[in-house]
Amino acid sequence: QVQLVESGGGLVQAGGSLRLSCAASGRIFLIVAMGWYRQAPGKQRELVATIPRGGNTNYADSVKGRFTISRDNTDNMVYLQMNNLKPEDTAAYYCNAETLTVSGKRLDYWGQGTQVTVSS
């Protein structure tokens, strides 16, 4: 089992910044990719950004140029720096880890979510 714990959410005014962190722990053989997703009330969960272990980052069009995803493979951490926040960024943000077991099986894990609220 792998546990993901997010932190860094909160209330911020439009134009402000927040930095989300996610720590992965447990029986980790290899984390293939990590990412952030978000879900606003009444909406489906959507991709915000992903970062593979050694590849290119991927961002939703709505956050390009404002959000930056990064990871620390040594400590199994992933971060999301969010700048110039907008009210439409308000959502619960979830950390995701795509892992590979010793036997080669791919398993997905999710954090419990951290709330980001942007006031206008």
PDB file of C-alpha atoms in Angstrom:
ATOM      1  CA  GLN A   1       0.000   0.000   0.000  1.00  0.00           C
ATOM      2  CA  VAL A   2       1.038   3.567  -0.729  1.00  0.00           C
ATOM      3  CA  GLN A   3      -0.188   6.581   1.205  1.00  0.00           C
ATOM      4  CA  LEU A   4      -0.327  10.098  -0.206  1.00  0.00           C
ATOM      5  CA  VAL A   5      -0.663  13.085   2.096  1.00  0.00           C
ATOM      6  CA  GLU A   6      -1.309  16.548   0.693  1.00  0.00           C
ATOM      7  CA  SER A   7      -0.724  19.876   2.396  1.00  0.00           C
ATOM      8  CA  GLY A   8      -0.641  23.557   1.553  1.00  0.00           C
ATOM      9  CA  GLY A   9      -4.217  24.352   0.653  1.00  0.00           C
ATOM     10  CA  GLY A  10      -6.076  27.340   2.025  1.00  0.00           C
ATOM     11  CA  LEU A  11      -7.881  30.579   1.325  1.00  0.00           C
ATOM     12  CA  VAL A  12      -6.229  33.187  -0.858  1.00  0.00           C
ATOM     13  CA  GLN A  13      -7.301  36.291  -2.724  1.00  0.00           C
ATOM     14  CA  ALA A  14      -7.365  36.370  -6.499  1.00  0.00           C
ATOM     15  CA  GLY A  15      -3.876  37.020  -7.839  1.00  0.00           C
ATOM     16  CA  GLY A  16      -2.250  35.326  -4.879  1.00  0.00           C
ATOM     17  CA  SER A  17      -0.136  32.197  -4.680  1.00  0.00           C
ATOM     18  CA  LEU A  18      -0.176  28.854  -2.913  1.00  0.00           C
ATOM     19  CA  ARG A  19       2.163  25.885  -2.929  1.00  0.00           C
ATOM     20  CA  LEU A  20       0.775  22.389  -2.540  1.00  0.00           C
ATOM     21  CA  SER A  21       2.905  19.486  -1.388  1.00  0.00           C
ATOM     22  CA  CYS A  22       2.282  15.758  -1.508  1.00  0.00           C
ATOM     23  CA  ALA A  23       4.325  13.117   0.257  1.00  0.00           C
ATOM     24  CA  ALA A  24       4.205   9.476  -0.794  1.00  0.00           C
ATOM     25  CA  SER A  25       5.064   6.750   1.683  1.00  0.00           C
ATOM     26  CA  GLY A  26       4.575   3.037   2.203  1.00  0.00           C
ATOM     27  CA  ARG A  27       5.535   0.054   0.099  1.00  0.00           C
ATOM     28  CA  ILE A  28       6.901   1.878  -2.918  1.00  0.00           C
ATOM     29  CA  PHE A  29       8.878   0.016  -5.544  1.00  0.00           C
ATOM     30  CA  LEU A  30       8.743   2.667  -8.241  1.00  0.00           C
ATOM     31  CA  ILE A  31       6.635   5.763  -8.792  1.00  0.00           C
ATOM     32  CA  VAL A  32       6.164   6.106 -12.537  1.00  0.00           C
ATOM     33  CA  ALA A  33       4.395   9.450 -12.471  1.00  0.00           C
ATOM     34  CA  MET A  34       2.837  11.863 -10.029  1.00  0.00           C
ATOM     35  CA  GLY A  35       0.224  14.490 -10.619  1.00  0.00           C
ATOM     36  CA  TRP A  36      -2.391  16.864  -9.336  1.00  0.00           C
ATOM     37  CA  TYR A  37      -6.082  16.763 -10.117  1.00  0.00           C
ATOM     38  CA  ARG A  38      -8.898  18.958  -8.869  1.00  0.00           C
ATOM     39  CA  GLN A  39     -12.620  18.729  -8.383  1.00  0.00           C
ATOM     40  CA  ALA A  40     -14.954  21.663  -7.930  1.00  0.00           C
ATOM     41  CA  PRO A  41     -18.453  21.208  -6.467  1.00  0.00           C
ATOM     42  CA  GLY A  42     -20.809  19.717  -9.025  1.00  0.00           C
ATOM     43  CA  LYS A  43     -18.018  19.051 -11.505  1.00  0.00           C
ATOM     44  CA  GLN A  44     -15.958  16.059 -12.509  1.00  0.00           C
ATOM     45  CA  ARG A  45     -12.405  15.609 -11.336  1.00  0.00           C
ATOM     46  CA  GLU A  46      -9.990  17.078 -13.877  1.00  0.00           C
ATOM     47  CA  LEU A  47      -6.291  16.907 -14.542  1.00  0.00           C
ATOM     48  CA  VAL A  48      -4.240  19.896 -13.441  1.00  0.00           C
ATOM     49  CA  ALA A  49      -0.678  18.738 -14.069  1.00  0.00           C
ATOM     50  CA  THR A  50       1.387  15.577 -14.244  1.00  0.00           C
ATOM     51  CA  ILE A  51       5.099  14.851 -14.100  1.00  0.00           C
ATOM     52  CA  PRO A  52       6.601  11.519 -15.113  1.00  0.00           C
ATOM     53  CA  ARG A  53       9.710  10.216 -13.458  1.00  0.00           C
ATOM     54  CA  GLY A  54      12.010  11.320 -16.222  1.00  0.00           C
ATOM     55  CA  GLY A  55       9.843  12.939 -18.836  1.00  0.00           C
ATOM     56  CA  ASN A  56       8.049  16.102 -19.753  1.00  0.00           C
ATOM     57  CA  THR A  57       5.450  17.795 -17.616  1.00  0.00           C
ATOM     58  CA  ASN A  58       1.863  18.133 -18.764  1.00  0.00           C
ATOM     59  CA  TYR A  59      -0.580  20.902 -17.828  1.00  0.00           C
ATOM     60  CA  ALA A  60      -4.231  21.650 -18.329  1.00  0.00           C
ATOM     61  CA  ASP A  61      -4.644  24.599 -20.678  1.00  0.00           C
ATOM     62  CA  SER A  62      -6.406  26.555 -17.951  1.00  0.00           C
ATOM     63  CA  VAL A  63      -3.320  26.588 -15.704  1.00  0.00           C
ATOM     64  CA  LYS A  64      -0.470  26.853 -18.220  1.00  0.00           C
ATOM     65  CA  GLY A  65       1.814  29.737 -17.403  1.00  0.00           C
ATOM     66  CA  ARG A  66       0.449  30.039 -13.860  1.00  0.00           C
ATOM     67  CA  PHE A  67       1.083  26.648 -12.231  1.00  0.00           C
ATOM     68  CA  THR A  68       4.338  24.716 -12.016  1.00  0.00           C
ATOM     69  CA  ILE A  69       4.612  21.055 -11.036  1.00  0.00           C
ATOM     70  CA  SER A  70       7.863  19.603  -9.708  1.00  0.00           C
ATOM     71  CA  ARG A  71       8.938  16.459  -7.920  1.00  0.00           C
ATOM     72  CA  ASP A  72      11.690  15.146  -5.718  1.00  0.00           C
ATOM     73  CA  ASN A  73      12.282  11.510  -6.608  1.00  0.00           C
ATOM     74  CA  THR A  74      14.566  10.956  -3.633  1.00  0.00           C
ATOM     75  CA  ASP A  75      11.904  11.874  -1.132  1.00  0.00           C
ATOM     76  CA  ASN A  76       8.887  10.789  -3.203  1.00  0.00           C
ATOM     77  CA  MET A  77       7.424  14.275  -3.090  1.00  0.00           C
ATOM     78  CA  VAL A  78       5.497  16.277  -5.647  1.00  0.00           C
ATOM     79  CA  TYR A  79       4.737  19.974  -5.506  1.00  0.00           C
ATOM     80  CA  LEU A  80       2.385  22.358  -7.257  1.00  0.00           C
ATOM     81  CA  GLN A  81       3.286  26.028  -7.251  1.00  0.00           C
ATOM     82  CA  MET A  82       0.171  28.028  -8.089  1.00  0.00           C
ATOM     83  CA  ASN A  83       0.557  31.685  -9.004  1.00  0.00           C
ATOM     84  CA  ASN A  84      -1.931  34.304 -10.154  1.00  0.00           C
ATOM     85  CA  LEU A  85      -4.778  32.281  -8.721  1.00  0.00           C
ATOM     86  CA  LYS A  86      -8.282  32.883 -10.011  1.00  0.00           C
ATOM     87  CA  PRO A  87     -11.670  32.210  -8.401  1.00  0.00           C
ATOM     88  CA  GLU A  88     -12.223  29.449 -10.956  1.00  0.00           C
ATOM     89  CA  ASP A  89      -9.242  27.602  -9.463  1.00  0.00           C
ATOM     90  CA  THR A  90     -11.324  26.979  -6.344  1.00  0.00           C
ATOM     91  CA  ALA A  91     -11.559  23.215  -5.844  1.00  0.00           C
ATOM     92  CA  ALA A  92     -10.380  20.273  -3.824  1.00  0.00           C
ATOM     93  CA  TYR A  93      -6.932  19.330  -5.111  1.00  0.00           C
ATOM     94  CA  TYR A  94      -5.898  15.680  -5.121  1.00  0.00           C
ATOM     95  CA  CYS A  95      -2.452  14.166  -5.425  1.00  0.00           C
ATOM     96  CA  ASN A  96      -2.083  11.085  -7.608  1.00  0.00           C
ATOM     97  CA  ALA A  97       0.721   8.565  -7.919  1.00  0.00           C
ATOM     98  CA  GLU A  98       1.010   5.942 -10.636  1.00  0.00           C
ATOM     99  CA  THR A  99       3.199   3.182  -9.263  1.00  0.00           C
ATOM    100  CA  LEU A 100       4.839   0.001 -10.457  1.00  0.00           C
ATOM    101  CA  THR A 101       5.046  -3.037  -8.192  1.00  0.00           C
ATOM    102  CA  VAL A 102       7.938  -5.489  -8.096  1.00  0.00           C
ATOM    103  CA  SER A 103       5.864  -7.854 -10.246  1.00  0.00           C
ATOM    104  CA  GLY A 104       5.284  -5.176 -12.861  1.00  0.00           C
ATOM    105  CA  LYS A 105       1.701  -4.324 -11.968  1.00  0.00           C
ATOM    106  CA  ARG A 106       0.621  -0.676 -12.271  1.00  0.00           C
ATOM    107  CA  LEU A 107      -1.401   0.713  -9.376  1.00  0.00           C
ATOM    108  CA  ASP A 108      -2.905   4.177  -8.907  1.00  0.00           C
ATOM    109  CA  TYR A 109      -3.143   5.906  -5.540  1.00  0.00           C
ATOM    110  CA  TRP A 110      -4.916   9.086  -4.432  1.00  0.00           C
ATOM    111  CA  GLY A 111      -4.533  11.469  -1.531  1.00  0.00           C
ATOM    112  CA  GLN A 112      -7.390  12.659   0.613  1.00  0.00           C
ATOM    113  CA  GLY A 113      -7.460  16.096  -1.005  1.00  0.00           C
ATOM    114  CA  THR A 114      -6.697  19.614   0.123  1.00  0.00           C
ATOM    115  CA  GLN A 115      -9.071  22.527  -0.367  1.00  0.00           C
ATOM    116  CA  VAL A 116      -8.032  25.616  -2.313  1.00  0.00           C
ATOM    117  CA  THR A 117     -10.398  28.574  -2.172  1.00  0.00           C
ATOM    118  CA  VAL A 118      -9.735  31.742  -4.169  1.00  0.00           C
ATOM    119  CA  SER A 119     -11.784  34.804  -3.308  1.00  0.00           C
ATOM    120  CA  SER A 120     -12.491  37.550  -5.808  1.00  0.00           C
TER     121      SER A 120
END
